[in-house]
CSV table of C-alpha atoms in Angstrom, one decimal:
chain,number,residue,atom,x,y,z
A,59,UNK,CA,-42.8,11.1,3.9
A,60,UNK,CA,-41.9,8.9,1.1
A,61,UNK,CA,-41.0,11.5,-0.9
A,62,UNK,CA,-38.6,12.8,1.7
A,63,UNK,CA,-37.0,9.6,2.2
A,64,UNK,CA,-36.3,9.3,-1.6
A,65,UNK,CA,-35.3,12.7,-1.6
A,66,UNK,CA,-32.4,11.9,1.0
A,67,UNK,CA,-31.2,8.9,-0.8
A,68,UNK,CA,-31.0,10.6,-4.1
A,69,UNK,CA,-28.8,13.3,-2.3
A,70,UNK,CA,-26.6,10.6,-1.1
A,71,UNK,CA,-25.8,8.7,-4.4
A,72,UNK,CA,-25.3,12.2,-5.9
A,73,UNK,CA,-22.7,13.0,-3.1
A,74,UNK,CA,-20.5,11.2,-0.4
A,75,UNK,CA,-20.3,9.9,3.2
A,76,UNK,CA,-20.3,9.9,6.7
A,77,UNK,CA,-17.0,9.7,8.7
A,78,UNK,CA,-16.7,7.5,11.8
A,79,UNK,CA,-16.0,10.8,13.5
A,80,UNK,CA,-19.9,11.4,13.0
A,81,UNK,CA,-22.3,10.0,15.4
A,82,UNK,CA,-23.2,6.9,14.0
A,83,UNK,CA,-26.8,6.0,12.8
A,84,UNK,CA,-29.9,7.9,13.0
A,85,UNK,CA,-30.7,9.7,16.4
A,86,UNK,CA,-31.7,6.9,18.5
A,87,UNK,CA,-35.8,6.6,19.5
A,88,UNK,CA,-36.8,8.0,22.9
A,89,UNK,CA,-38.5,5.6,25.2
A,90,UNK,CA,-42.2,6.3,25.8
A,91,UNK,CA,-42.4,8.8,28.6
A,92,UNK,CA,-39.8,10.9,27.1
A,93,UNK,CA,-40.3,13.9,24.8
A,94,UNK,CA,-39.5,17.4,23.8
A,95,UNK,CA,-39.9,20.0,26.8
A,96,UNK,CA,-41.6,23.3,26.4
A,97,UNK,CA,-39.1,26.1,25.6
A,98,UNK,CA,-39.6,27.6,28.8
A,99,UNK,CA,-39.4,24.4,30.8
A,100,UNK,CA,-36.4,23.9,33.1
A,101,UNK,CA,-35.5,20.5,34.4
A,102,UNK,CA,-35.6,20.6,38.4
A,103,UNK,CA,-32.5,19.7,40.1
A,104,UNK,CA,-33.3,16.6,42.4
A,105,UNK,CA,-29.9,17.2,44.3
A,106,UNK,CA,-27.0,19.2,42.8
A,107,UNK,CA,-24.4,17.3,44.3
A,108,UNK,CA,-25.8,13.8,43.0
A,109,UNK,CA,-28.4,14.2,40.2
A,110,UNK,CA,-31.3,11.8,39.8
A,111,UNK,CA,-31.1,11.2,36.0
A,112,UNK,CA,-34.3,8.7,36.2
A,113,UNK,CA,-36.7,12.0,36.8
A,114,UNK,CA,-35.3,14.1,34.0
A,115,UNK,CA,-37.3,15.5,32.5
A,116,UNK,CA,-40.1,16.6,34.6
A,117,UNK,CA,-42.9,14.1,34.7
A,118,UNK,CA,-45.3,16.9,34.0
A,119,UNK,CA,-43.3,17.9,30.5
A,120,UNK,CA,-45.6,18.1,27.7
A,121,UNK,CA,-44.9,15.1,25.1
A,122,UNK,CA,-45.9,16.2,21.5
A,123,UNK,CA,-44.8,12.9,19.8
A,124,UNK,CA,-43.8,10.0,22.1
A,125,UNK,CA,-41.0,8.1,20.7
A,126,UNK,CA,-39.6,11.0,18.2
A,127,UNK,CA,-36.7,13.4,19.0
A,128,UNK,CA,-37.7,16.6,17.8
A,129,UNK,CA,-34.9,18.3,15.1
A,130,UNK,CA,-35.0,21.6,17.2
A,131,UNK,CA,-32.0,20.9,19.6
A,132,UNK,CA,-30.4,23.7,21.2
A,133,UNK,CA,-26.5,24.5,20.7
A,134,UNK,CA,-24.4,24.8,23.7
A,135,UNK,CA,-24.5,28.8,23.2
A,136,UNK,CA,-28.2,28.4,23.8
A,137,UNK,CA,-28.1,26.7,27.1
A,138,UNK,CA,-25.2,27.9,29.0
A,139,UNK,CA,-26.7,26.4,32.5
A,140,UNK,CA,-27.4,23.1,31.5
A,141,UNK,CA,-24.6,21.9,33.8
A,142,UNK,CA,-25.3,18.4,35.3
A,143,UNK,CA,-28.7,17.9,33.5
A,144,UNK,CA,-26.4,16.6,30.4
A,145,UNK,CA,-26.0,13.2,31.9
A,146,UNK,CA,-23.0,11.3,32.7
A,147,UNK,CA,-22.1,11.1,28.9
A,148,UNK,CA,-22.0,14.9,28.5
A,149,UNK,CA,-18.8,15.9,30.4
A,150,UNK,CA,-17.8,18.3,28.0
A,151,UNK,CA,-20.5,20.4,26.5
A,152,UNK,CA,-24.2,20.7,26.6
A,153,UNK,CA,-26.9,18.2,25.5
A,154,UNK,CA,-29.9,19.2,23.2
A,155,UNK,CA,-33.0,19.2,25.3
A,156,UNK,CA,-35.5,16.8,25.9
A,157,UNK,CA,-33.4,14.2,25.5
A,158,UNK,CA,-33.4,11.0,28.1
A,159,UNK,CA,-30.7,10.8,30.8
A,160,UNK,CA,-28.3,8.8,28.4
A,161,UNK,CA,-27.9,11.9,26.0
A,162,UNK,CA,-27.5,9.4,22.9
A,163,UNK,CA,-27.0,12.5,20.6
A,164,UNK,CA,-24.8,15.3,22.4
A,165,UNK,CA,-22.8,18.3,21.4
A,166,UNK,CA,-19.8,16.9,23.3
A,167,UNK,CA,-16.7,16.5,21.3
A,168,UNK,CA,-15.8,12.9,20.9
A,169,UNK,CA,-13.0,10.9,19.4
A,170,UNK,CA,-12.9,7.6,17.8
A,171,UNK,CA,-10.2,4.9,16.8
A,172,UNK,CA,-10.2,2.2,14.1
A,173,UNK,CA,-7.9,-0.9,13.6
A,174,UNK,CA,-8.1,-3.0,10.2
A,175,UNK,CA,-6.2,-6.2,9.1
A,176,UNK,CA,-5.5,-5.7,5.5
A,177,UNK,CA,-5.2,-8.8,2.8
A,178,UNK,CA,-4.2,-6.9,-0.5
A,179,UNK,CA,-2.6,-7.5,-3.6
A,180,UNK,CA,-0.2,-5.5,-5.8
A,181,UNK,CA,0.4,-5.0,-9.3
A,182,UNK,CA,2.7,-7.5,-10.8
A,183,UNK,CA,6.3,-6.4,-11.4
A,184,UNK,CA,7.4,-5.9,-14.9
A,185,UNK,CA,10.5,-7.7,-16.2
A,186,UNK,CA,10.5,-7.6,-20.0
A,187,UNK,CA,14.3,-9.0,-20.2
A,188,UNK,CA,14.6,-12.8,-20.3
A,189,UNK,CA,17.2,-13.1,-17.4
A,190,UNK,CA,17.8,-17.1,-17.3
A,191,UNK,CA,18.0,-19.9,-20.4
A,192,UNK,CA,18.6,-23.5,-20.2
A,193,UNK,CA,18.8,-26.4,-22.8
A,194,UNK,CA,19.5,-30.4,-22.7
A,195,UNK,CA,20.9,-29.9,-26.4
A,196,UNK,CA,23.7,-28.4,-28.0
A,197,UNK,CA,21.7,-26.4,-30.7
A,198,UNK,CA,22.7,-25.0,-34.1
A,199,UNK,CA,24.1,-21.9,-32.8
A,200,UNK,CA,25.2,-22.5,-29.1
A,201,UNK,CA,23.6,-24.1,-26.1
A,202,UNK,CA,20.8,-21.9,-24.4
A,203,UNK,CA,21.3,-19.2,-26.6
A,204,UNK,CA,17.9,-16.9,-27.3
A,205,UNK,CA,16.5,-18.1,-30.8
A,206,UNK,CA,18.3,-21.3,-30.7
A,207,UNK,CA,16.3,-24.6,-31.2
A,208,UNK,CA,15.7,-26.0,-28.0
A,209,UNK,CA,16.3,-23.1,-25.7
A,210,UNK,CA,13.7,-22.1,-23.2
A,211,UNK,CA,13.5,-19.1,-20.7
A,212,UNK,CA,13.2,-20.3,-17.2
A,213,UNK,CA,12.9,-16.6,-15.7
A,214,UNK,CA,12.2,-13.2,-17.2
A,215,UNK,CA,10.2,-12.2,-20.3
A,216,UNK,CA,7.3,-11.7,-18.3
A,217,UNK,CA,5.8,-9.9,-15.2
A,218,UNK,CA,7.1,-10.8,-11.7
A,219,UNK,CA,4.3,-12.5,-9.5
A,220,UNK,CA,3.8,-11.0,-6.1
A,221,UNK,CA,1.8,-12.9,-3.7
A,222,UNK,CA,-0.9,-11.1,-2.0
A,223,UNK,CA,0.1,-9.3,1.2
A,224,UNK,CA,-1.0,-9.0,4.7
A,225,UNK,CA,-1.1,-5.6,6.3
A,226,UNK,CA,-2.7,-3.4,8.9
A,227,UNK,CA,-4.4,0.2,9.0
A,228,UNK,CA,-4.9,2.3,12.2
A,229,UNK,CA,-7.1,5.2,12.1
A,230,UNK,CA,-8.2,8.0,14.7
A,231,UNK,CA,-9.9,11.1,14.8
A,232,UNK,CA,-12.0,13.7,16.6
A,233,UNK,CA,-15.3,15.4,15.8
A,234,UNK,CA,-17.2,18.5,17.0
A,235,UNK,CA,-21.0,18.0,16.3
A,236,UNK,CA,-21.7,21.6,17.0
A,237,UNK,CA,-19.2,22.7,14.1
A,238,UNK,CA,-20.0,19.9,11.9
A,239,UNK,CA,-16.4,19.3,11.6
A,240,UNK,CA,-13.7,16.6,12.1
A,241,UNK,CA,-9.9,15.8,12.3
A,242,UNK,CA,-8.8,12.3,11.3
A,243,UNK,CA,-5.5,10.5,10.4
A,244,UNK,CA,-4.8,7.1,9.3
A,245,UNK,CA,-1.5,4.9,8.3
A,246,UNK,CA,-1.3,1.7,6.7
A,247,UNK,CA,1.7,-0.9,6.1
A,248,UNK,CA,1.6,-3.6,3.8
A,249,UNK,CA,4.1,-6.5,4.7
A,250,UNK,CA,7.3,-6.9,2.4
A,251,UNK,CA,5.9,-9.0,-0.4
A,252,UNK,CA,8.9,-11.2,-2.4
A,253,UNK,CA,8.9,-13.1,-5.3
A,254,UNK,CA,11.6,-15.8,-5.6
A,255,UNK,CA,13.2,-17.7,-8.6
A,256,UNK,CA,16.1,-20.6,-8.1
A,257,UNK,CA,17.7,-23.1,-10.3
A,258,UNK,CA,20.3,-25.6,-9.8
A,259,UNK,CA,22.4,-28.0,-11.9
A,260,UNK,CA,24.4,-30.5,-10.2
A,261,UNK,CA,27.9,-31.6,-11.3
A,262,UNK,CA,26.8,-34.9,-12.7
A,263,UNK,CA,23.7,-33.5,-14.4
A,264,UNK,CA,23.6,-33.0,-18.3
A,265,UNK,CA,22.0,-29.6,-18.6
A,266,UNK,CA,23.2,-26.4,-19.9
A,267,UNK,CA,22.2,-23.4,-17.7
A,268,UNK,CA,22.9,-19.8,-18.7
A,269,UNK,CA,22.3,-15.9,-18.6
A,270,UNK,CA,21.4,-14.3,-22.0
A,271,UNK,CA,22.5,-11.1,-23.1
A,272,UNK,CA,23.1,-9.2,-26.5
A,273,UNK,CA,26.5,-8.6,-27.2
A,274,UNK,CA,27.3,-5.3,-28.3
A,275,UNK,CA,31.0,-6.4,-29.1
A,276,UNK,CA,29.7,-8.7,-31.7
A,277,UNK,CA,26.2,-7.8,-32.2
A,278,UNK,CA,25.1,-11.2,-31.5
A,279,UNK,CA,23.0,-12.7,-28.8
A,280,UNK,CA,25.2,-14.4,-26.2
A,281,UNK,CA,25.2,-16.3,-22.9
A,282,UNK,CA,27.4,-16.4,-19.6
A,283,UNK,CA,27.5,-20.3,-18.9
A,284,UNK,CA,26.4,-21.2,-15.2
A,285,UNK,CA,26.4,-24.8,-15.8
A,286,UNK,CA,28.2,-26.6,-19.0
A,287,UNK,CA,28.4,-30.3,-18.9
A,288,UNK,CA,32.1,-31.3,-18.0
A,289,UNK,CA,33.2,-27.8,-17.2
A,290,UNK,CA,31.0,-25.6,-14.9
A,291,UNK,CA,28.2,-26.7,-12.6
A,292,UNK,CA,26.3,-23.9,-10.5
A,293,UNK,CA,22.8,-22.1,-10.1
A,294,UNK,CA,20.9,-18.7,-10.2
A,295,UNK,CA,18.6,-16.7,-7.7
A,296,UNK,CA,16.5,-14.1,-8.5
A,297,UNK,CA,14.6,-12.4,-5.5
A,298,UNK,CA,12.3,-9.3,-6.0
A,299,UNK,CA,10.9,-7.6,-3.0
A,300,UNK,CA,8.2,-5.1,-2.7
A,301,UNK,CA,7.4,-2.8,0.2
A,302,UNK,CA,4.4,-0.1,0.4
A,303,UNK,CA,2.9,1.7,3.1
A,304,UNK,CA,1.3,5.3,3.6
A,305,UNK,CA,-0.2,7.8,5.6
A,306,UNK,CA,-3.0,10.6,5.5
A,307,UNK,CA,-4.4,13.7,7.7
A,308,UNK,CA,-7.9,15.2,6.8
A,309,UNK,CA,-10.3,17.6,8.0
A,310,UNK,CA,-13.7,16.6,7.4
A,311,UNK,CA,-16.9,18.5,7.1
A,312,UNK,CA,-20.7,17.1,7.4
A,313,UNK,CA,-22.8,19.3,4.4
A,314,UNK,CA,-25.8,17.1,4.4
A,315,UNK,CA,-27.3,14.6,7.2
A,316,UNK,CA,-30.9,13.1,7.8
A,317,UNK,CA,-32.0,9.9,9.6
A,318,UNK,CA,-30.8,7.6,6.6
A,319,UNK,CA,-27.9,9.3,4.8
A,320,UNK,CA,-25.0,11.5,5.3
A,321,UNK,CA,-22.5,13.5,3.1
A,322,UNK,CA,-18.7,14.6,4.4
A,323,UNK,CA,-16.5,16.6,2.3
A,324,UNK,CA,-12.6,15.9,2.9
A,325,UNK,CA,-9.5,17.7,2.6
A,326,UNK,CA,-6.1,16.7,3.4
A,327,UNK,CA,-2.6,15.4,3.0
A,328,UNK,CA,-1.3,12.1,2.0
A,329,UNK,CA,2.0,10.6,1.4
A,330,UNK,CA,2.8,7.2,0.1
A,331,UNK,CA,6.3,5.2,0.0
A,332,UNK,CA,6.8,2.4,-2.6
A,333,UNK,CA,10.2,0.6,-2.2
A,334,UNK,CA,11.2,-2.4,-4.5
A,335,UNK,CA,14.2,-4.5,-5.3
A,336,UNK,CA,15.5,-7.2,-7.8
A,337,UNK,CA,18.5,-9.0,-7.0
A,338,UNK,CA,20.3,-11.5,-9.3
A,339,UNK,CA,22.9,-13.8,-7.8
A,340,UNK,CA,24.4,-16.8,-9.8
A,341,UNK,CA,27.4,-18.7,-8.9
A,342,UNK,CA,29.8,-21.2,-11.1
A,343,UNK,CA,32.0,-23.8,-9.9
A,344,UNK,CA,34.9,-24.3,-12.4
A,345,UNK,CA,35.6,-28.4,-12.8
A,346,UNK,CA,39.5,-28.9,-12.6
A,347,UNK,CA,40.4,-30.2,-16.1
A,348,UNK,CA,37.5,-28.5,-17.8
A,349,UNK,CA,37.1,-25.1,-19.3
A,350,UNK,CA,38.7,-22.0,-18.1
A,351,UNK,CA,36.7,-19.5,-16.1
A,352,UNK,CA,37.7,-15.6,-15.9
A,353,UNK,CA,38.1,-13.2,-13.2
A,354,UNK,CA,39.5,-9.5,-14.0
A,355,UNK,CA,40.8,-11.2,-17.6
A,356,UNK,CA,42.8,-13.6,-16.0
A,357,UNK,CA,42.3,-17.2,-16.4
A,358,UNK,CA,41.0,-19.4,-13.5
A,359,UNK,CA,41.2,-23.0,-13.3
A,360,UNK,CA,40.0,-23.9,-10.3
A,361,UNK,CA,37.4,-22.0,-7.8
A,362,UNK,CA,33.9,-20.5,-7.5
A,363,UNK,CA,33.0,-17.5,-9.3
A,364,UNK,CA,30.1,-15.4,-7.6
A,365,UNK,CA,28.3,-12.4,-9.4
A,366,UNK,CA,25.6,-10.2,-8.0
A,367,UNK,CA,23.3,-7.5,-9.7
A,368,UNK,CA,21.2,-5.3,-7.8
A,369,UNK,CA,18.3,-3.0,-9.0
A,370,UNK,CA,16.4,-0.7,-6.6
A,371,UNK,CA,13.8,1.9,-6.9
A,372,UNK,CA,12.1,4.2,-4.4
A,373,UNK,CA,8.9,6.2,-5.0
A,374,UNK,CA,8.0,9.1,-2.6
A,375,UNK,CA,4.6,10.9,-3.0
A,376,UNK,CA,3.7,14.0,-1.2
A,377,UNK,CA,0.4,15.7,-2.0
A,378,UNK,CA,-3.0,17.4,-1.0
A,379,UNK,CA,-6.4,15.3,-1.3
A,380,UNK,CA,-9.8,16.0,-1.6
A,381,UNK,CA,-13.2,14.3,-1.8
A,382,UNK,CA,-16.1,13.1,-0.2
A,383,UNK,CA,-17.5,10.2,2.0
A,384,UNK,CA,-21.2,9.2,2.0
A,385,UNK,CA,-23.1,6.7,4.3
A,386,UNK,CA,-26.2,5.0,4.2
A,387,UNK,CA,-27.9,3.3,7.3
A,388,UNK,CA,-30.8,1.4,8.3
A,389,UNK,CA,-31.0,0.7,11.8
A,390,UNK,CA,-27.7,-0.9,12.9
A,391,UNK,CA,-26.8,-1.7,9.5
A,392,UNK,CA,-24.6,0.7,7.2
A,393,UNK,CA,-22.8,1.0,3.9
A,394,UNK,CA,-20.3,4.0,3.0
A,395,UNK,CA,-18.3,5.0,0.3
A,396,UNK,CA,-15.3,7.1,0.0
A,397,UNK,CA,-13.6,8.8,-3.1
A,398,UNK,CA,-10.3,10.7,-2.8
A,399,UNK,CA,-8.1,12.4,-5.4
A,400,UNK,CA,-4.4,13.0,-4.3
A,401,UNK,CA,-2.5,15.5,-6.4
A,402,UNK,CA,1.4,16.2,-5.6
A,403,UNK,CA,5.0,15.6,-6.4
A,404,UNK,CA,6.5,11.8,-6.9
A,405,UNK,CA,10.1,11.6,-5.9
A,406,UNK,CA,11.3,8.7,-7.8
A,407,UNK,CA,15.0,7.0,-7.9
A,408,UNK,CA,16.8,3.9,-9.4
A,409,UNK,CA,19.9,2.5,-8.2
A,410,UNK,CA,22.3,0.1,-9.7
A,411,UNK,CA,25.1,-1.7,-8.4
A,412,UNK,CA,26.9,-5.1,-9.0
A,413,UNK,CA,29.7,-7.0,-7.7
A,414,UNK,CA,31.9,-10.3,-8.5
A,415,UNK,CA,34.0,-12.4,-6.2
A,416,UNK,CA,36.3,-15.2,-6.7
A,417,UNK,CA,36.4,-17.9,-4.1
A,418,UNK,CA,38.4,-21.2,-3.7
A,419,UNK,CA,36.4,-24.5,-4.2
A,420,UNK,CA,36.3,-24.9,-0.3
A,421,UNK,CA,34.2,-21.7,0.0
A,422,UNK,CA,37.1,-19.7,1.5
A,423,UNK,CA,37.4,-16.2,0.1
A,424,UNK,CA,40.5,-15.4,-1.8
A,425,UNK,CA,40.0,-11.9,-1.0
A,426,UNK,CA,39.0,-11.0,-4.7
A,427,UNK,CA,36.1,-8.9,-5.1
A,428,UNK,CA,35.6,-6.1,-7.8
A,429,UNK,CA,32.6,-3.9,-8.4
A,430,UNK,CA,30.6,-4.9,-11.6
A,431,UNK,CA,28.3,-8.0,-12.1
A,432,UNK,CA,27.0,-9.1,-15.3
A,433,UNK,CA,24.0,-6.7,-15.7
A,434,UNK,CA,24.9,-4.2,-13.6
A,435,UNK,CA,28.7,-3.0,-14.5
A,436,UNK,CA,30.3,0.5,-14.8
A,437,UNK,CA,28.4,1.9,-17.3
A,438,UNK,CA,25.0,1.7,-15.6
A,439,UNK,CA,26.0,1.5,-12.1
A,440,UNK,CA,24.6,5.0,-10.8
A,441,UNK,CA,21.5,6.6,-8.8
A,442,UNK,CA,19.2,8.7,-10.7
A,443,UNK,CA,16.3,10.7,-9.2
A,444,UNK,CA,13.7,12.9,-10.7
A,445,UNK,CA,10.5,14.9,-9.2
A,446,UNK,CA,7.2,14.9,-11.3
A,447,UNK,CA,3.8,15.7,-11.0
A,448,UNK,CA,1.4,12.7,-10.2
A,449,UNK,CA,-2.3,12.0,-9.4
A,450,UNK,CA,-3.4,9.2,-7.5
A,451,UNK,CA,-7.3,8.3,-6.9
A,452,UNK,CA,-8.3,6.3,-4.0
A,453,UNK,CA,-11.6,4.3,-3.7
A,454,UNK,CA,-12.8,2.7,-0.4
A,455,UNK,CA,-16.1,0.7,0.1
A,456,UNK,CA,-17.5,-0.4,3.7
A,457,UNK,CA,-20.4,-2.3,5.0
A,458,UNK,CA,-21.1,-3.4,8.6
A,459,UNK,CA,-22.9,-3.1,11.5
A,460,UNK,CA,-23.1,-1.0,14.6
A,461,UNK,CA,-22.6,-3.4,17.2
A,462,UNK,CA,-23.2,-1.2,20.4
A,463,UNK,CA,-23.4,2.5,20.4
A,464,UNK,CA,-19.5,2.7,20.9
A,465,UNK,CA,-18.5,-0.4,18.9
A,466,UNK,CA,-18.9,-0.9,15.0
A,467,UNK,CA,-17.7,-4.0,13.0
A,468,UNK,CA,-17.1,-3.9,9.1
A,469,UNK,CA,-15.5,-5.3,5.8
A,470,UNK,CA,-14.5,-3.2,3.0
A,471,UNK,CA,-12.6,-2.9,-0.2
A,472,UNK,CA,-9.9,-0.7,-1.3
A,473,UNK,CA,-8.3,0.5,-4.4
A,474,UNK,CA,-5.2,2.6,-5.1
A,475,UNK,CA,-3.8,3.4,-8.4
A,476,UNK,CA,-0.4,5.1,-8.5
A,477,UNK,CA,1.0,6.4,-12.1
A,478,UNK,CA,4.5,7.2,-13.2
A,479,UNK,CA,6.4,5.4,-10.8
A,480,UNK,CA,10.1,3.6,-11.2
A,481,UNK,CA,10.2,-0.4,-10.8
A,482,UNK,CA,13.1,-2.7,-10.7
A,483,UNK,CA,12.6,-4.5,-13.9
A,484,UNK,CA,11.9,-1.4,-16.2
A,485,UNK,CA,15.7,-0.5,-15.3
A,486,UNK,CA,17.3,-3.8,-16.7
A,487,UNK,CA,19.3,-3.4,-20.0
A,488,UNK,CA,20.5,-6.5,-21.3
A,489,UNK,CA,22.5,-4.9,-24.3
A,490,UNK,CA,26.3,-5.3,-22.6
A,491,UNK,CA,29.7,-5.1,-23.9
A,492,UNK,CA,31.5,-8.1,-22.9
A,493,UNK,CA,34.7,-6.0,-22.3
A,494,UNK,CA,32.8,-4.2,-19.4
A,495,UNK,CA,32.2,-7.6,-17.2
A,496,UNK,CA,34.7,-8.5,-14.7
A,497,UNK,CA,34.1,-12.2,-15.7
A,498,UNK,CA,34.5,-12.1,-19.1
A,499,UNK,CA,37.3,-13.2,-21.2
A,500,UNK,CA,38.0,-10.1,-22.8
A,501,UNK,CA,37.4,-7.7,-19.8
A,502,UNK,CA,39.1,-4.7,-20.1
A,503,UNK,CA,39.4,-2.2,-17.4
A,504,UNK,CA,39.9,1.0,-19.4
A,505,UNK,CA,36.8,0.3,-21.9
A,506,UNK,CA,33.8,2.4,-21.6
A,507,UNK,CA,31.2,1.4,-23.9
A,508,UNK,CA,27.6,2.5,-25.0
A,509,UNK,CA,25.5,-0.3,-23.0
A,510,UNK,CA,24.2,-1.0,-20.8
A,511,UNK,CA,22.5,2.3,-19.4
A,512,UNK,CA,20.3,3.1,-16.7
A,513,UNK,CA,17.1,3.6,-18.4
A,514,UNK,CA,15.3,5.5,-15.7
A,515,UNK,CA,11.7,4.0,-17.4
A,516,UNK,CA,8.5,4.7,-15.5
A,517,UNK,CA,5.3,2.4,-15.2
A,518,UNK,CA,2.4,2.3,-13.2
A,519,UNK,CA,1.4,0.8,-9.8
A,520,UNK,CA,-1.9,-0.3,-8.1
A,521,UNK,CA,-2.7,-1.8,-5.0
A,522,UNK,CA,-6.2,-3.5,-4.2
A,523,UNK,CA,-7.7,-5.8,-1.7
A,524,UNK,CA,-10.1,-6.5,1.4
A,525,UNK,CA,-10.1,-5.5,4.8
A,526,UNK,CA,-12.0,-6.2,8.1
A,527,UNK,CA,-11.9,-3.9,10.8
A,528,UNK,CA,-13.4,-2.8,14.3
A,529,UNK,CA,-13.9,0.8,15.2
A,530,UNK,CA,-14.4,2.5,18.9
A,531,UNK,CA,-16.3,5.6,19.6
A,532,UNK,CA,-15.4,7.4,22.9
């Protein structure tokens, strides 16, 4: 017995585990008085119209080992006439013989449904470019220019830190024990995860606020001022969002099962979707009597200039997946592990666009709106898409308890890795010729420069986290 038990554990650790679609846990013990009937024995029907479940099997049936369900269960094709003797839980197909009226292990097709609450983290968004600088000193070159004494980077040059996200996962399936096959599907959704940065300088504040860039016209580090004491005041808002969800459909097949372990093989289809965006909005109020601003090359002595740059990316994965699932159980307790590898096509896209607006100081629009912001101008404002082959590994671990024969509760951990995706921060190019920027003093509508560009760079993405779930079997 010990060798058989150790052998079953070894097979489970080398393989993978049981689906919710299979019967949960080992076959229940048969109460004393119930046991396997002789092969020729047939349970007498007390009343065909109203079976007396309490008298089945016949009292005279031979009991070879009380308390243990024998393994030589008949299949549906072996007992076509079992009929009402199956008991109330066997409305579809035949029961194995020699089981009590409740029929705890049947050959009936059954279904299941589960719901999980997710609390996941996603990989921080890359943002190698510095986006906002500040200083309180004039410096040796120009205030707030990168590399100048006293200049600090307020935002950018490091990854975007996303908060953990709540989410939900729904799954359902059907299982046919007579074939050891099941069908199952699942979908998960995470809430939109935002990350924000905001800074504003008031009119009476002695601080410089700027957006840095590399000036391709003069080949120097340069800035556009959002706040310059005595000339401008204003602020900036940077918002990044991430949306992640996916779905799958699988066929499962049980390849091994005993009283402490099960192994399933899994094959099916997976779809995943990742959409992210990075929006940079700044506004500059021109102080009357101070320095001039510019809009489409014309000087502006009074008003408010608003610029916006948008960097959006989408990733869609379509592919097949295969793997295994293994479950170990001890009484009502269980632990399972699932490993999958999805192989397919990843459709990625990157969209860049920008605009600039001129308002009066009262906030009323002067109807001056033009395409092009600061980092998103005519040279890089476009949409690029591409398909590539991708491999996505997925791992899941759950531990829980069978509360009843039809309800189980569990907690789990999931990890998903997705390589070769486009993310917004990777698409920012800070090498710009000011003649392409509508709010520059040297703006030229006919000019076409060497930068910026839409680099369409790739990076990777992962999501991982905990879950709490309930599963119901019908």
